[in-house]
Amino acid sequence: MKKVLLCEPNISEGRDRNRIERVVEAVRRAPGVRLLDYSSDADHNRSVLTYLGEPEAVLEATMAMAREAFDVIDMRQHHGHHPRQGAVDVVPFVPIRGIETPEAVEVARRFGRYVGGLGVPVYYYEEAATRPERVSLPAIRKGEYEALPAKMQDPAWTPDEGPSIFNPKSGALVTGARFPLIAFNVNLRTADLAIADRIAKAVRYVSGGYRHVRALGIPLADQGMVQVSMNLTNYVRTPIPRVLETIRAEAQRYGVTVAGAELVGPVPLGALEEVLRAYLQVHEFSMDQIIETALLE
Amino acid sequence: MKKVLLCEPNISEGRDRNRIERVVEAVRRAPGVRLLDYSSDADHNRSVLTYLGEPEAVLEATMAMAREAFDVIDMRQHHGHHPRQGAVDVVPFVPIRGIETPEAVEVARRFGRYVGGLGVPVYYYEEAATRPERVSLPAIRKGEYEALPAKMQDPAWTPDEGPSIFNPKSGALVTGARFPLIAFNVNLRTADLAIADRIAKAVRYVSGGYRHVRALGIPLADQGMVQVSMNLTNYVRTPIPRVLETIRAEAQRYGVTVAGAELVGPVPLGALEEVLRAYLQVHEFSMDQIIETALLE
């Protein structure tokens, strides 16, 4: 498999097992696609599916998944704690291997046109956004499902695909492409939350840190420690070791050391290349040297 | 593919393109096996093939490869600079993924029995060795092809499989299982070879260093540097970062720094797990978290 695209749709059903299974089954049945995981949250009344494969296969699977979800989910009956605006709420396509962002954007656009053709308004976000104010998902989703009838009247919110007509059953769908997200947490040998806060502030974009870091200080009460909890949104431009070394240096100012760290959930192989290069000083190392990658081709 | 076994046979033909191609073609034709690489050396008059797949498929491919090599190679006409004792000189099986050494040994033994049945004497080496004095390849190969007629008379050199009768055309074959070898070189910011020699001595097994390190100091004249050139023979028990940190500490004694390093050739994914754990302090990290590994199963 030369190209690997991942898709992680969030659907607005997290309680009814039968409905969830029907949507998941549409992905399982899709040829050439591997379902990695799915999980549901009853409070949020929301499920997340994760699957991957070659781009064409993933597109087909996602169309089948959406058809099924539009069929079984009725937004007029949906309540949950998580913000949402549609039955198939958000569908990010994530390039993993041998595929660049523009190609993932193209898949998102083809999916968007398909959904628009089914009569569901579609907005493109992140790398697929058509206007700056549509880059951010929370910005698009503001007011949620309940705001859609008014939005459909507002020229600022004309959908990117599909009719500018409120769809009561399915709401609206947001799709696009984004870089793989790395969830990286660093635990500090102190119980002083102020230190984690200051370090988080030092590394995160919004307060002057690295371009592709979101960070928060949080207490780990049961361990008597604090954590710098992060999302790295572009591991190529803001690589993991650079962020970790900055944290180590900042922690040193307070006489604090790093107790440990976590890479949470799935990590693309490519995110680790810079880790090896930086710490082993193997300046020319390529992940293609890894024996197992021969089996992916 | 749950289990991945690699095989790296060395055959005693490195000049005649047609013969080499016939042997390589036997592997290419084998179902379920991927040929990663092959290379020939005319001076050595020797070729090395590298391929991998599920254990059964690799065994079948290796039997087909050996039949072809026994057919096209005649040791009575073989001359070359590299030590050798047989047409199919040495056949190491290397566990890469989801397979432990004993299973690789079992494959080597099945291959050995097959070759013995073809009338070629077989010796087991490394992890498959039947006696301590047969663990090392150079020990078995001592005297080379030319010593075989005398060895076949010597009870100490009774083959592990096959007849104790000199086979003039094919010589003898050595097979077994060994852990994947990591070729790791560290370049130092000095032209003083004595420093590379001392550091090599500090890390390598024979002079009191790590159990699974072979090391040598060599000059990199064109770069005005020296190198600690290493083979790590068991990356689980003697992991890469431990060796590198020892080199950094030893280098510091001479006021020398590490300029860079190289991981040469193919590296199994598993060898990198400890690199990530050590330098990122991700104590719980597992290579199974890498998204692409889902595609190997």
Coordinates of C-alpha atoms in Angstrom, one line a residue:
Chain A
M1 CA 0.0 0.0 0.0
K2 CA 1.9 3.1 -1.3
K3 CA -0.6 5.7 -0.1
V4 CA -2.3 5.7 3.3
L5 CA -5.1 8.1 4.1
L6 CA -6.9 8.1 7.4
C7 CA -10.4 9.2 8.1
E8 CA -11.9 10.0 11.5
P9 CA -15.6 10.9 11.2
N10 CA -17.6 12.1 14.2
I11 CA -21.2 11.1 14.0
S12 CA -24.1 12.4 16.2
E13 CA -25.1 9.1 17.7
G14 CA -23.5 7.7 20.8
R15 CA -26.3 5.8 22.6
D16 CA -28.2 3.5 20.2
R17 CA -26.0 0.4 19.7
N18 CA -28.0 -0.7 16.6
R19 CA -27.6 2.6 14.8
I20 CA -24.0 2.9 15.7
E21 CA -23.3 -0.7 14.5
R22 CA -25.1 0.0 11.1
V23 CA -22.8 3.0 10.5
V24 CA -19.7 1.1 11.6
E25 CA -20.7 -1.9 9.5
A26 CA -20.7 0.3 6.4
V27 CA -17.0 0.9 6.9
R28 CA -16.2 -2.7 7.8
R29 CA -17.9 -3.9 4.6
A30 CA -15.9 -1.4 2.4
P31 CA -13.2 -3.1 0.4
G32 CA -9.5 -2.1 1.0
V33 CA -10.2 -0.2 4.2
R34 CA -9.1 -1.2 7.7
L35 CA -11.2 -0.1 10.7
L36 CA -8.7 0.7 13.4
D37 CA -11.1 1.8 16.2
Y38 CA -14.5 3.2 17.1
S39 CA -15.7 4.6 20.3
S40 CA -19.0 6.1 21.5
D41 CA -19.8 8.5 24.3
A42 CA -23.3 8.4 25.7
D43 CA -23.1 11.8 27.4
H44 CA -21.8 13.4 24.3
N45 CA -24.2 11.2 22.2
R46 CA -21.4 11.0 19.7
S47 CA -19.2 8.3 18.1
V48 CA -15.8 8.5 16.5
L49 CA -14.7 6.0 13.8
T50 CA -11.0 5.6 12.7
Y51 CA -10.1 3.8 9.5
L52 CA -7.5 3.9 6.8
G53 CA -6.5 2.7 3.4
E54 CA -5.7 3.9 -0.1
P55 CA -7.3 7.3 -0.8
E56 CA -10.0 5.9 -3.2
A57 CA -11.0 3.1 -0.9
V58 CA -11.3 5.5 2.0
L59 CA -13.4 7.9 0.0
E60 CA -15.8 5.1 -1.0
A61 CA -16.0 3.8 2.6
T62 CA -16.7 7.4 3.8
M63 CA -19.5 7.9 1.3
A64 CA -21.1 4.6 2.4
M65 CA -20.6 5.5 6.0
A66 CA -22.3 8.9 5.5
R67 CA -25.3 7.4 3.6
E68 CA -25.9 5.0 6.5
A69 CA -25.6 7.7 9.1
F70 CA -27.9 10.1 7.3
D71 CA -30.4 7.2 7.2
V72 CA -30.3 6.2 10.9
I73 CA -29.7 9.6 12.6
D74 CA -32.4 12.3 12.9
M75 CA -31.0 15.6 14.3
R76 CA -34.5 16.7 15.4
Q77 CA -34.2 14.1 18.1
H78 CA -30.5 14.6 19.0
H79 CA -29.3 15.9 22.4
G80 CA -25.8 15.6 23.9
H81 CA -23.1 17.6 25.7
H82 CA -20.8 17.9 22.7
P83 CA -21.2 20.7 20.3
R84 CA -22.6 19.4 16.9
Q85 CA -24.4 20.7 13.9
G86 CA -25.1 17.6 11.8
A87 CA -25.8 13.9 11.8
V88 CA -22.3 13.3 10.2
D89 CA -20.8 16.2 12.2
V90 CA -17.2 16.4 11.0
V91 CA -15.2 14.3 8.6
P92 CA -11.4 15.0 8.7
F93 CA -9.2 13.3 6.2
V94 CA -5.6 12.8 7.5
P95 CA -2.6 12.0 5.2
I96 CA -0.5 9.4 6.8
R97 CA 2.0 8.0 4.3
G98 CA 3.0 8.8 0.7
I99 CA 0.3 11.4 0.4
E100 CA 0.5 15.2 0.8
T101 CA -2.1 17.5 2.2
P102 CA -3.4 18.8 -1.3
E103 CA -4.3 15.2 -2.2
A104 CA -6.2 14.8 1.1
V105 CA -8.0 18.1 0.4
E106 CA -9.0 16.8 -3.0
V107 CA -10.5 13.7 -1.4
A108 CA -12.4 15.9 1.1
R109 CA -13.7 18.0 -1.8
R110 CA -14.9 15.0 -3.7
F111 CA -16.6 13.8 -0.5
G112 CA -18.1 17.2 0.0
R113 CA -19.6 17.4 -3.5
Y114 CA -21.1 13.9 -3.0
V115 CA -22.7 14.9 0.3
G116 CA -23.9 18.2 -1.2
G117 CA -25.5 16.1 -4.0
L118 CA -27.5 14.3 -1.3
G119 CA -29.0 17.6 -0.2
V120 CA -26.9 18.2 2.9
P121 CA -25.1 21.6 3.2
V122 CA -21.3 21.1 3.5
Y123 CA -18.6 23.4 4.9
Y124 CA -14.9 22.9 4.2
Y125 CA -12.6 23.5 7.1
E126 CA -8.9 23.4 8.0
E127 CA -6.7 22.8 4.9
A128 CA -9.8 22.5 2.7
A129 CA -11.3 25.8 3.9
T130 CA -12.5 28.2 1.2
R131 CA -12.3 31.3 3.4
P132 CA -10.2 32.3 6.5
E133 CA -13.3 32.4 8.8
R134 CA -14.0 28.8 7.9
V135 CA -10.6 27.3 8.8
S136 CA -11.6 26.6 12.4
L137 CA -14.2 24.0 13.3
P138 CA -15.6 25.8 16.4
A139 CA -16.1 29.0 14.2
I140 CA -18.1 27.1 11.7
R141 CA -20.1 25.2 14.3
K142 CA -20.9 28.2 16.4
G143 CA -24.6 28.2 17.4
E144 CA -24.7 24.5 16.5
Y145 CA -27.5 22.6 14.7
E146 CA -30.1 25.0 16.2
A147 CA -28.5 28.0 14.4
L148 CA -28.6 26.4 11.0
P149 CA -32.0 27.8 9.8
A150 CA -30.8 31.4 10.4
K151 CA -27.4 30.6 8.9
M152 CA -28.9 29.3 5.7
Q153 CA -30.4 32.8 5.2
D154 CA -27.1 34.5 5.8
P155 CA -24.9 35.0 2.7
A156 CA -21.8 34.8 5.0
W157 CA -22.7 31.2 5.7
T158 CA -23.7 30.0 2.2
P159 CA -22.5 26.3 2.2
D160 CA -19.5 25.3 0.1
E161 CA -21.4 22.4 -1.3
G162 CA -25.1 21.5 -1.4
P163 CA -28.2 23.6 -1.1
S164 CA -28.4 26.7 1.0
I165 CA -31.5 25.2 2.5
F166 CA -31.9 24.0 6.1
N167 CA -31.9 20.2 6.3
P168 CA -33.8 19.3 9.5
K169 CA -33.0 15.7 9.5
S170 CA -29.2 15.8 8.8
G171 CA -28.1 19.3 9.7
A172 CA -24.9 20.3 8.0
L173 CA -21.6 18.5 7.5
V174 CA -18.0 19.8 7.9
T175 CA -15.2 18.1 6.1
G176 CA -11.6 18.8 5.2
A177 CA -8.1 17.7 5.6
R178 CA -5.8 18.2 8.5
F179 CA -2.3 17.0 9.4
P180 CA -2.1 14.1 11.9
L181 CA -2.3 15.3 15.4
I182 CA 0.2 14.1 18.0
A183 CA -1.1 14.0 21.6
F184 CA 2.1 14.4 23.7
N185 CA 2.0 14.9 27.4
V186 CA 5.0 15.7 29.6
N187 CA 4.9 15.0 33.4
L188 CA 6.9 17.2 35.7
R189 CA 8.4 16.2 39.1
T190 CA 6.5 18.9 41.0
A191 CA 2.9 19.4 42.3
D192 CA 3.0 23.1 41.5
L193 CA 0.5 23.7 38.7
A194 CA 1.8 27.2 38.2
I195 CA 5.0 25.7 36.8
A196 CA 3.1 23.5 34.3
D197 CA 1.1 26.6 33.3
R198 CA 4.1 28.7 32.7
I199 CA 5.8 26.0 30.6
A200 CA 2.6 25.4 28.6
K201 CA 2.6 29.2 27.9
A202 CA 6.2 29.1 26.8
V203 CA 5.7 26.4 24.2
R204 CA 2.2 27.1 22.8
Y205 CA 1.4 29.2 19.8
V206 CA -1.3 31.5 21.2
S207 CA 1.1 32.9 23.9
G208 CA 4.2 33.2 21.7
G209 CA 5.5 29.6 21.5
Y210 CA 5.8 27.2 18.6
R211 CA 3.5 27.6 15.6
H212 CA 2.0 24.1 15.8
V213 CA 1.6 23.5 19.6
R214 CA -1.5 23.7 21.7
A215 CA -0.7 23.3 25.4
L216 CA -2.3 23.3 28.8
G217 CA -1.0 22.8 32.3
I218 CA -3.1 20.2 34.2
P219 CA -2.7 18.6 37.7
L220 CA -2.1 14.9 38.1
A221 CA -3.4 14.9 41.7
D222 CA -3.0 11.2 42.4
Q223 CA 0.6 11.2 41.3
G224 CA 1.5 14.4 43.1
M225 CA 2.7 15.8 39.7
V226 CA 1.6 18.2 37.0
Q227 CA 1.5 17.8 33.3
V228 CA 2.1 19.9 30.2
S229 CA -0.7 18.4 28.0
M230 CA -0.2 19.1 24.3
N231 CA -1.4 18.6 20.8
L232 CA 1.2 19.0 18.2
T233 CA -0.6 19.9 15.0
N234 CA 2.3 19.6 12.5
Y235 CA 5.1 17.3 13.5
V236 CA 7.1 18.2 10.4
R237 CA 7.4 21.9 11.1
T238 CA 7.3 21.7 14.9
P239 CA 8.9 18.4 15.7
I240 CA 8.5 16.5 18.9
P241 CA 12.1 16.7 20.2
R242 CA 12.3 20.5 19.8
V243 CA 9.2 20.9 21.9
L244 CA 10.4 18.5 24.5
E245 CA 13.9 20.1 24.8
T246 CA 12.3 23.5 25.3
I247 CA 10.1 22.0 28.1
R248 CA 13.2 20.5 29.7
A249 CA 15.1 23.8 29.5
E250 CA 12.1 25.8 30.9
A251 CA 11.6 23.3 33.7
Q252 CA 15.2 23.6 34.7
R253 CA 14.6 27.3 35.5
Y254 CA 12.5 26.1 38.4
G255 CA 14.7 23.2 39.4
V256 CA 12.1 20.8 38.1
T257 CA 12.8 17.7 36.0
V258 CA 10.7 15.7 33.5
A259 CA 9.5 12.5 35.2
G260 CA 8.1 10.9 32.0
A261 CA 6.0 11.6 28.9
E262 CA 3.2 10.0 26.9
L263 CA 2.5 9.7 23.3
V264 CA -1.3 9.1 23.4
G265 CA -3.0 6.9 20.9
P266 CA -2.0 6.3 17.3
V267 CA 1.2 7.9 16.0
P268 CA 2.2 8.0 12.3
L269 CA 5.7 6.6 11.6
G270 CA 6.7 9.9 10.0
A271 CA 6.4 11.7 13.4
L272 CA 9.2 9.6 14.8
E273 CA 11.7 10.3 12.1
E274 CA 12.8 13.6 13.6
V275 CA 13.0 12.0 17.1
L276 CA 15.6 9.6 15.8
R277 CA 17.5 12.2 13.8
A278 CA 17.7 14.6 16.7
Y279 CA 18.6 12.3 19.5
L280 CA 20.8 9.7 17.7
Q281 CA 22.2 12.5 15.5
V282 CA 21.5 10.3 12.5
H283 CA 21.2 13.3 10.1
E284 CA 20.5 11.2 7.0
F285 CA 18.1 8.6 8.6
S286 CA 14.9 7.9 6.7
M287 CA 12.0 5.9 7.9
D288 CA 12.2 4.0 4.5
Q289 CA 15.1 2.2 6.1
I290 CA 12.7 0.4 8.4
I291 CA 12.4 -3.1 7.2
E292 CA 8.7 -3.3 7.8
T293 CA 7.9 -0.4 5.5
A294 CA 8.8 -2.7 2.6
L295 CA 5.6 -4.6 3.5
L296 CA 3.5 -1.5 3.1
E297 CA 4.3 -1.1 -0.6
Chain B
M1 CA 1.1 -10.2 7.9
K2 CA 1.4 -11.1 11.6
K3 CA 4.8 -12.8 11.5
V4 CA 7.8 -11.5 9.5
L5 CA 10.9 -13.6 9.0
L6 CA 13.8 -12.3 7.0
C7 CA 16.4 -14.5 5.2
E8 CA 19.7 -13.3 3.9
P9 CA 21.5 -16.1 2.1
N10 CA 25.1 -15.7 0.8
I11 CA 25.8 -17.7 -2.3
S12 CA 29.2 -18.4 -3.9
E13 CA 28.6 -16.7 -7.3
G14 CA 29.2 -12.9 -7.8
R15 CA 30.3 -12.7 -11.4
D16 CA 28.1 -14.6 -13.8
R17 CA 24.9 -12.5 -14.3
N18 CA 22.9 -15.3 -15.7
R19 CA 23.5 -17.7 -12.8
I20 CA 22.9 -15.0 -10.2
E21 CA 19.6 -14.0 -12.0
R22 CA 18.5 -17.7 -12.0
V23 CA 18.9 -17.9 -8.2
V24 CA 17.3 -14.5 -7.6
E25 CA 14.4 -15.4 -9.9
A26 CA 13.7 -18.4 -7.7
V27 CA 13.0 -16.0 -4.8
R28 CA 11.1 -13.5 -6.9
R29 CA 8.8 -16.3 -8.1
A30 CA 8.1 -17.6 -4.6
P31 CA 4.6 -16.6 -3.4
G32 CA 4.2 -14.4 -0.3
V33 CA 7.8 -13.4 -0.2
R34 CA 9.2 -9.9 -0.9
L35 CA 12.7 -9.5 -2.3
L36 CA 14.2 -6.4 -0.6
D37 CA 17.6 -6.4 -2.2
Y38 CA 20.4 -8.4 -3.7
S39 CA 24.0 -7.4 -4.4
S40 CA 27.0 -9.1 -5.9
D41 CA 30.7 -8.6 -5.4
A42 CA 32.9 -9.8 -8.3
D43 CA 36.1 -9.8 -6.2
H44 CA 34.5 -11.8 -3.5
N45 CA 32.6 -13.8 -6.2
R46 CA 29.7 -13.8 -3.8
S47 CA 26.1 -12.5 -3.7
V48 CA 23.8 -11.7 -0.9
L49 CA 20.0 -11.8 -1.2
T50 CA 17.6 -10.3 1.3
Y51 CA 13.9 -11.2 1.4
L52 CA 11.1 -11.5 3.9
G53 CA 7.6 -12.8 4.5
E54 CA 5.7 -15.2 6.7
P55 CA 7.9 -18.0 8.0
E56 CA 6.4 -20.7 5.8
A57 CA 6.7 -18.6 2.7
V58 CA 10.3 -17.7 3.5
L59 CA 11.1 -21.4 4.0
E60 CA 9.6 -22.4 0.7
A61 CA 11.4 -19.6 -1.1
T62 CA 14.7 -20.5 0.5
M63 CA 14.4 -24.2 -0.5
A64 CA 13.7 -23.1 -4.1
M65 CA 16.6 -20.7 -4.0
A66 CA 19.0 -23.4 -2.7
R67 CA 17.9 -25.9 -5.4
E68 CA 18.7 -23.4 -8.1
A69 CA 22.0 -22.4 -6.5
F70 CA 23.1 -26.0 -6.2
D71 CA 22.2 -26.5 -9.8
V72 CA 24.1 -23.5 -11.3
I73 CA 27.1 -23.2 -8.9
D74 CA 30.1 -25.7 -9.0
M75 CA 32.5 -25.1 -6.1
R76 CA 35.3 -26.9 -8.0
Q77 CA 35.4 -23.8 -10.2
H78 CA 34.9 -21.2 -7.5
H79 CA 37.6 -18.6 -6.6
G80 CA 37.1 -15.4 -4.6
H81 CA 38.5 -13.3 -1.8
H82 CA 35.7 -14.0 0.7
P83 CA 36.0 -17.1 2.9
R84 CA 33.4 -19.7 1.8
Q85 CA 32.8 -23.4 2.1
G86 CA 29.8 -24.1 -0.1
A87 CA 27.7 -23.1 -3.1
V88 CA 25.0 -21.8 -0.7
D89 CA 27.5 -20.7 1.8
V90 CA 25.5 -19.4 4.8
V91 CA 21.7 -18.9 5.3
P92 CA 20.7 -16.9 8.3
F93 CA 17.1 -16.6 9.3
V94 CA 16.3 -13.4 11.1
P95 CA 13.1 -12.8 13.2
I96 CA 11.8 -9.3 12.5
R97 CA 8.2 -9.1 13.8
G98 CA 5.8 -11.2 15.8
I99 CA 8.3 -14.1 15.9
E100 CA 10.8 -15.1 18.5
T101 CA 14.2 -16.7 18.0
P102 CA 13.1 -20.4 18.7
E103 CA 10.6 -20.2 15.8
A104 CA 13.3 -18.9 13.5
V105 CA 15.6 -21.7 14.7
E106 CA 12.9 -24.2 13.9
V107 CA 12.7 -22.8 10.3
A108 CA 16.5 -23.1 10.0
R109 CA 16.3 -26.7 11.2
R110 CA 13.6 -27.6 8.7
F111 CA 15.6 -26.0 5.9
G112 CA 18.7 -27.8 7.1
R113 CA 17.0 -31.2 7.0
Y114 CA 15.8 -30.4 3.5
V115 CA 19.3 -29.6 2.3
G116 CA 20.7 -32.6 4.1
G117 CA 18.2 -34.7 2.1
L118 CA 19.7 -33.3 -1.1
G119 CA 23.0 -34.8 -0.1
V120 CA 24.7 -31.6 1.0
P121 CA 26.3 -31.6 4.5
V122 CA 24.8 -29.0 6.8
Y123 CA 26.1 -27.2 9.9
Y124 CA 23.9 -25.2 12.3
Y125 CA 25.3 -22.0 13.7
E126 CA 24.4 -19.1 16.0
E127 CA 21.1 -19.7 17.8
A128 CA 20.6 -23.0 16.0
A129 CA 24.1 -24.4 16.9
T130 CA 24.1 -27.9 18.3
R131 CA 27.5 -27.5 20.1
P132 CA 29.4 -24.5 21.5
E133 CA 32.2 -24.7 19.0
R134 CA 29.7 -24.4 16.1
V135 CA 28.1 -21.1 17.3
S136 CA 30.5 -18.9 15.3
L137 CA 30.5 -18.9 11.5
P138 CA 34.3 -18.3 11.1
A139 CA 34.9 -21.3 13.4
I140 CA 32.8 -23.6 11.3
R141 CA 34.2 -22.2 8.0
K142 CA 37.8 -22.5 9.1
G143 CA 39.9 -24.0 6.2
E144 CA 37.0 -23.3 3.9
Y145 CA 35.8 -25.5 1.0
E146 CA 39.3 -27.0 0.6
A147 CA 39.3 -28.4 4.1
L148 CA 36.0 -30.3 3.7
P149 CA 37.3 -33.6 2.5
A150 CA 39.5 -33.9 5.7
K151 CA 36.7 -32.6 7.9
M152 CA 34.2 -35.2 6.7
Q153 CA 36.6 -37.8 8.1
D154 CA 36.8 -36.0 11.5
P155 CA 34.1 -37.0 14.1
A156 CA 34.3 -33.5 15.5
W157 CA 33.0 -32.2 12.2
T158 CA 30.2 -34.7 11.5
P159 CA 27.5 -32.6 9.8
D160 CA 24.3 -31.7 11.7
E161 CA 22.3 -32.9 8.7
G162 CA 23.1 -34.8 5.5
P163 CA 25.8 -37.3 4.7
S164 CA 29.3 -37.1 6.2
I165 CA 30.6 -37.4 2.7
F166 CA 32.4 -34.6 0.8
N167 CA 30.2 -33.1 -1.8
P168 CA 32.6 -31.7 -4.4
K169 CA 30.1 -29.7 -6.4
S170 CA 28.2 -28.0 -3.5
G171 CA 30.5 -28.1 -0.5
A172 CA 28.7 -27.6 2.8
L173 CA 26.0 -25.3 4.0
V174 CA 25.8 -23.3 7.2
T175 CA 22.3 -22.2 8.4
G176 CA 20.8 -20.9 11.6
A177 CA 19.0 -18.1 13.2
R178 CA 20.3 -14.8 14.5
F179 CA 18.9 -11.6 15.9
P180 CA 18.7 -8.7 13.5
L181 CA 22.0 -6.9 13.3
I182 CA 22.1 -3.1 13.6
A183 CA 25.0 -1.3 11.9
F184 CA 25.5 1.8 13.9
N185 CA 28.4 4.2 13.3
V186 CA 29.2 7.3 15.4
N187 CA 31.5 10.0 14.0
L188 CA 33.7 12.0 16.3
R189 CA 34.9 15.6 15.9
T190 CA 38.5 14.7 16.0
A191 CA 41.0 13.3 13.6
D192 CA 42.7 11.3 16.4
L193 CA 42.2 7.6 15.7
A194 CA 43.5 6.7 19.1
I195 CA 40.3 8.3 20.6
A196 CA 38.0 6.3 18.4
D197 CA 40.0 3.1 19.3
R198 CA 39.7 3.8 23.0
I199 CA 36.0 4.4 22.8
A200 CA 35.4 1.3 20.6
K201 CA 37.3 -0.7 23.3
A202 CA 35.1 0.8 26.0
V203 CA 31.8 -0.3 24.4
R204 CA 32.7 -3.6 22.8
Y205 CA 32.2 -7.0 24.4
V206 CA 35.6 -8.5 23.8
S207 CA 37.4 -5.8 25.7
G208 CA 34.9 -5.6 28.6
G209 CA 32.0 -3.5 27.1
Y210 CA 28.4 -4.3 26.3
R211 CA 27.5 -7.9 25.7
H212 CA 26.1 -7.4 22.2
V213 CA 28.5 -4.8 20.7
R214 CA 31.2 -5.3 18.2
A215 CA 33.2 -2.1 17.6
L216 CA 36.2 -0.8 15.7
G217 CA 37.8 2.7 15.4
I218 CA 38.3 3.7 11.8
P219 CA 39.6 6.9 10.2
L220 CA 37.3 9.1 8.0
A221 CA 40.3 10.7 6.3
D222 CA 38.3 12.9 3.8
Q223 CA 36.2 14.3 6.6
G224 CA 39.1 14.8 9.0
M225 CA 37.2 12.7 11.6
V226 CA 37.2 9.3 13.1
Q227 CA 34.4 6.8 13.5
V228 CA 33.4 4.2 16.1
S229 CA 32.0 1.6 13.7
M230 CA 29.7 -0.9 15.3
N231 CA 27.5 -3.9 15.0
L232 CA 24.8 -4.2 17.7
T233 CA 23.9 -7.9 17.7
N234 CA 20.9 -7.7 20.1
Y235 CA 19.1 -4.4 20.2
V236 CA 16.8 -5.6 23.0
R237 CA 19.4 -6.5 25.5
T238 CA 21.9 -3.9 24.5
P239 CA 19.8 -1.0 23.1
I240 CA 21.1 1.7 20.8
P241 CA 20.7 4.7 23.2
R242 CA 22.7 3.1 26.0
V243 CA 25.6 2.5 23.7
L244 CA 25.4 6.0 22.2
E245 CA 25.3 7.6 25.7
T246 CA 28.3 5.7 26.7
I247 CA 30.2 6.9 23.6
R248 CA 29.1 10.5 24.4
A249 CA 30.3 10.2 27.9
E250 CA 33.6 8.6 26.9
A251 CA 34.2 11.2 24.2
Q252 CA 33.7 13.9 26.7
R253 CA 36.7 12.6 28.6
Y254 CA 38.8 13.8 25.7
G255 CA 36.9 17.0 25.0
V256 CA 35.5 15.4 21.9
T257 CA 31.9 15.6 20.7
V258 CA 29.8 13.4 18.5
A259 CA 29.4 15.0 15.0
G260 CA 26.8 12.7 13.7
A261 CA 25.8 9.0 13.4
E262 CA 24.6 6.6 10.9
L263 CA 22.1 3.7 11.0
V264 CA 23.3 1.7 8.0
G265 CA 20.9 -0.3 5.8
P266 CA 17.6 -1.8 6.9
V267 CA 16.5 -1.5 10.6
P268 CA 13.7 -3.4 12.2
L269 CA 11.0 -1.2 13.7
G270 CA 11.5 -2.9 17.1
A271 CA 15.1 -1.5 17.4
L272 CA 13.7 2.0 17.5
E273 CA 11.3 1.4 20.4
E274 CA 13.9 1.8 23.0
V275 CA 15.3 5.0 21.3
L276 CA 11.9 6.6 21.7
R277 CA 11.4 5.4 25.2
A278 CA 14.8 6.6 26.4
Y279 CA 15.0 10.0 24.8
L280 CA 11.4 11.0 24.9
Q281 CA 11.0 9.3 28.3
V282 CA 7.8 7.7 27.0
H283 CA 8.1 4.8 29.4
E284 CA 5.0 3.0 28.2
F285 CA 5.3 3.6 24.5
S286 CA 4.8 0.6 22.2
M287 CA 5.6 0.4 18.5
D288 CA 2.0 -1.0 18.1
Q289 CA 0.9 2.6 18.5
I290 CA 2.3 3.4 15.1
I291 CA -0.6 3.8 12.7
E292 CA 1.1 1.9 9.9
T293 CA 1.6 -1.2 11.9
A294 CA -2.2 -1.8 11.6
L295 CA -1.5 -2.4 7.9
L296 CA 1.0 -5.2 8.7
E297 CA -1.6 -7.4 10.4

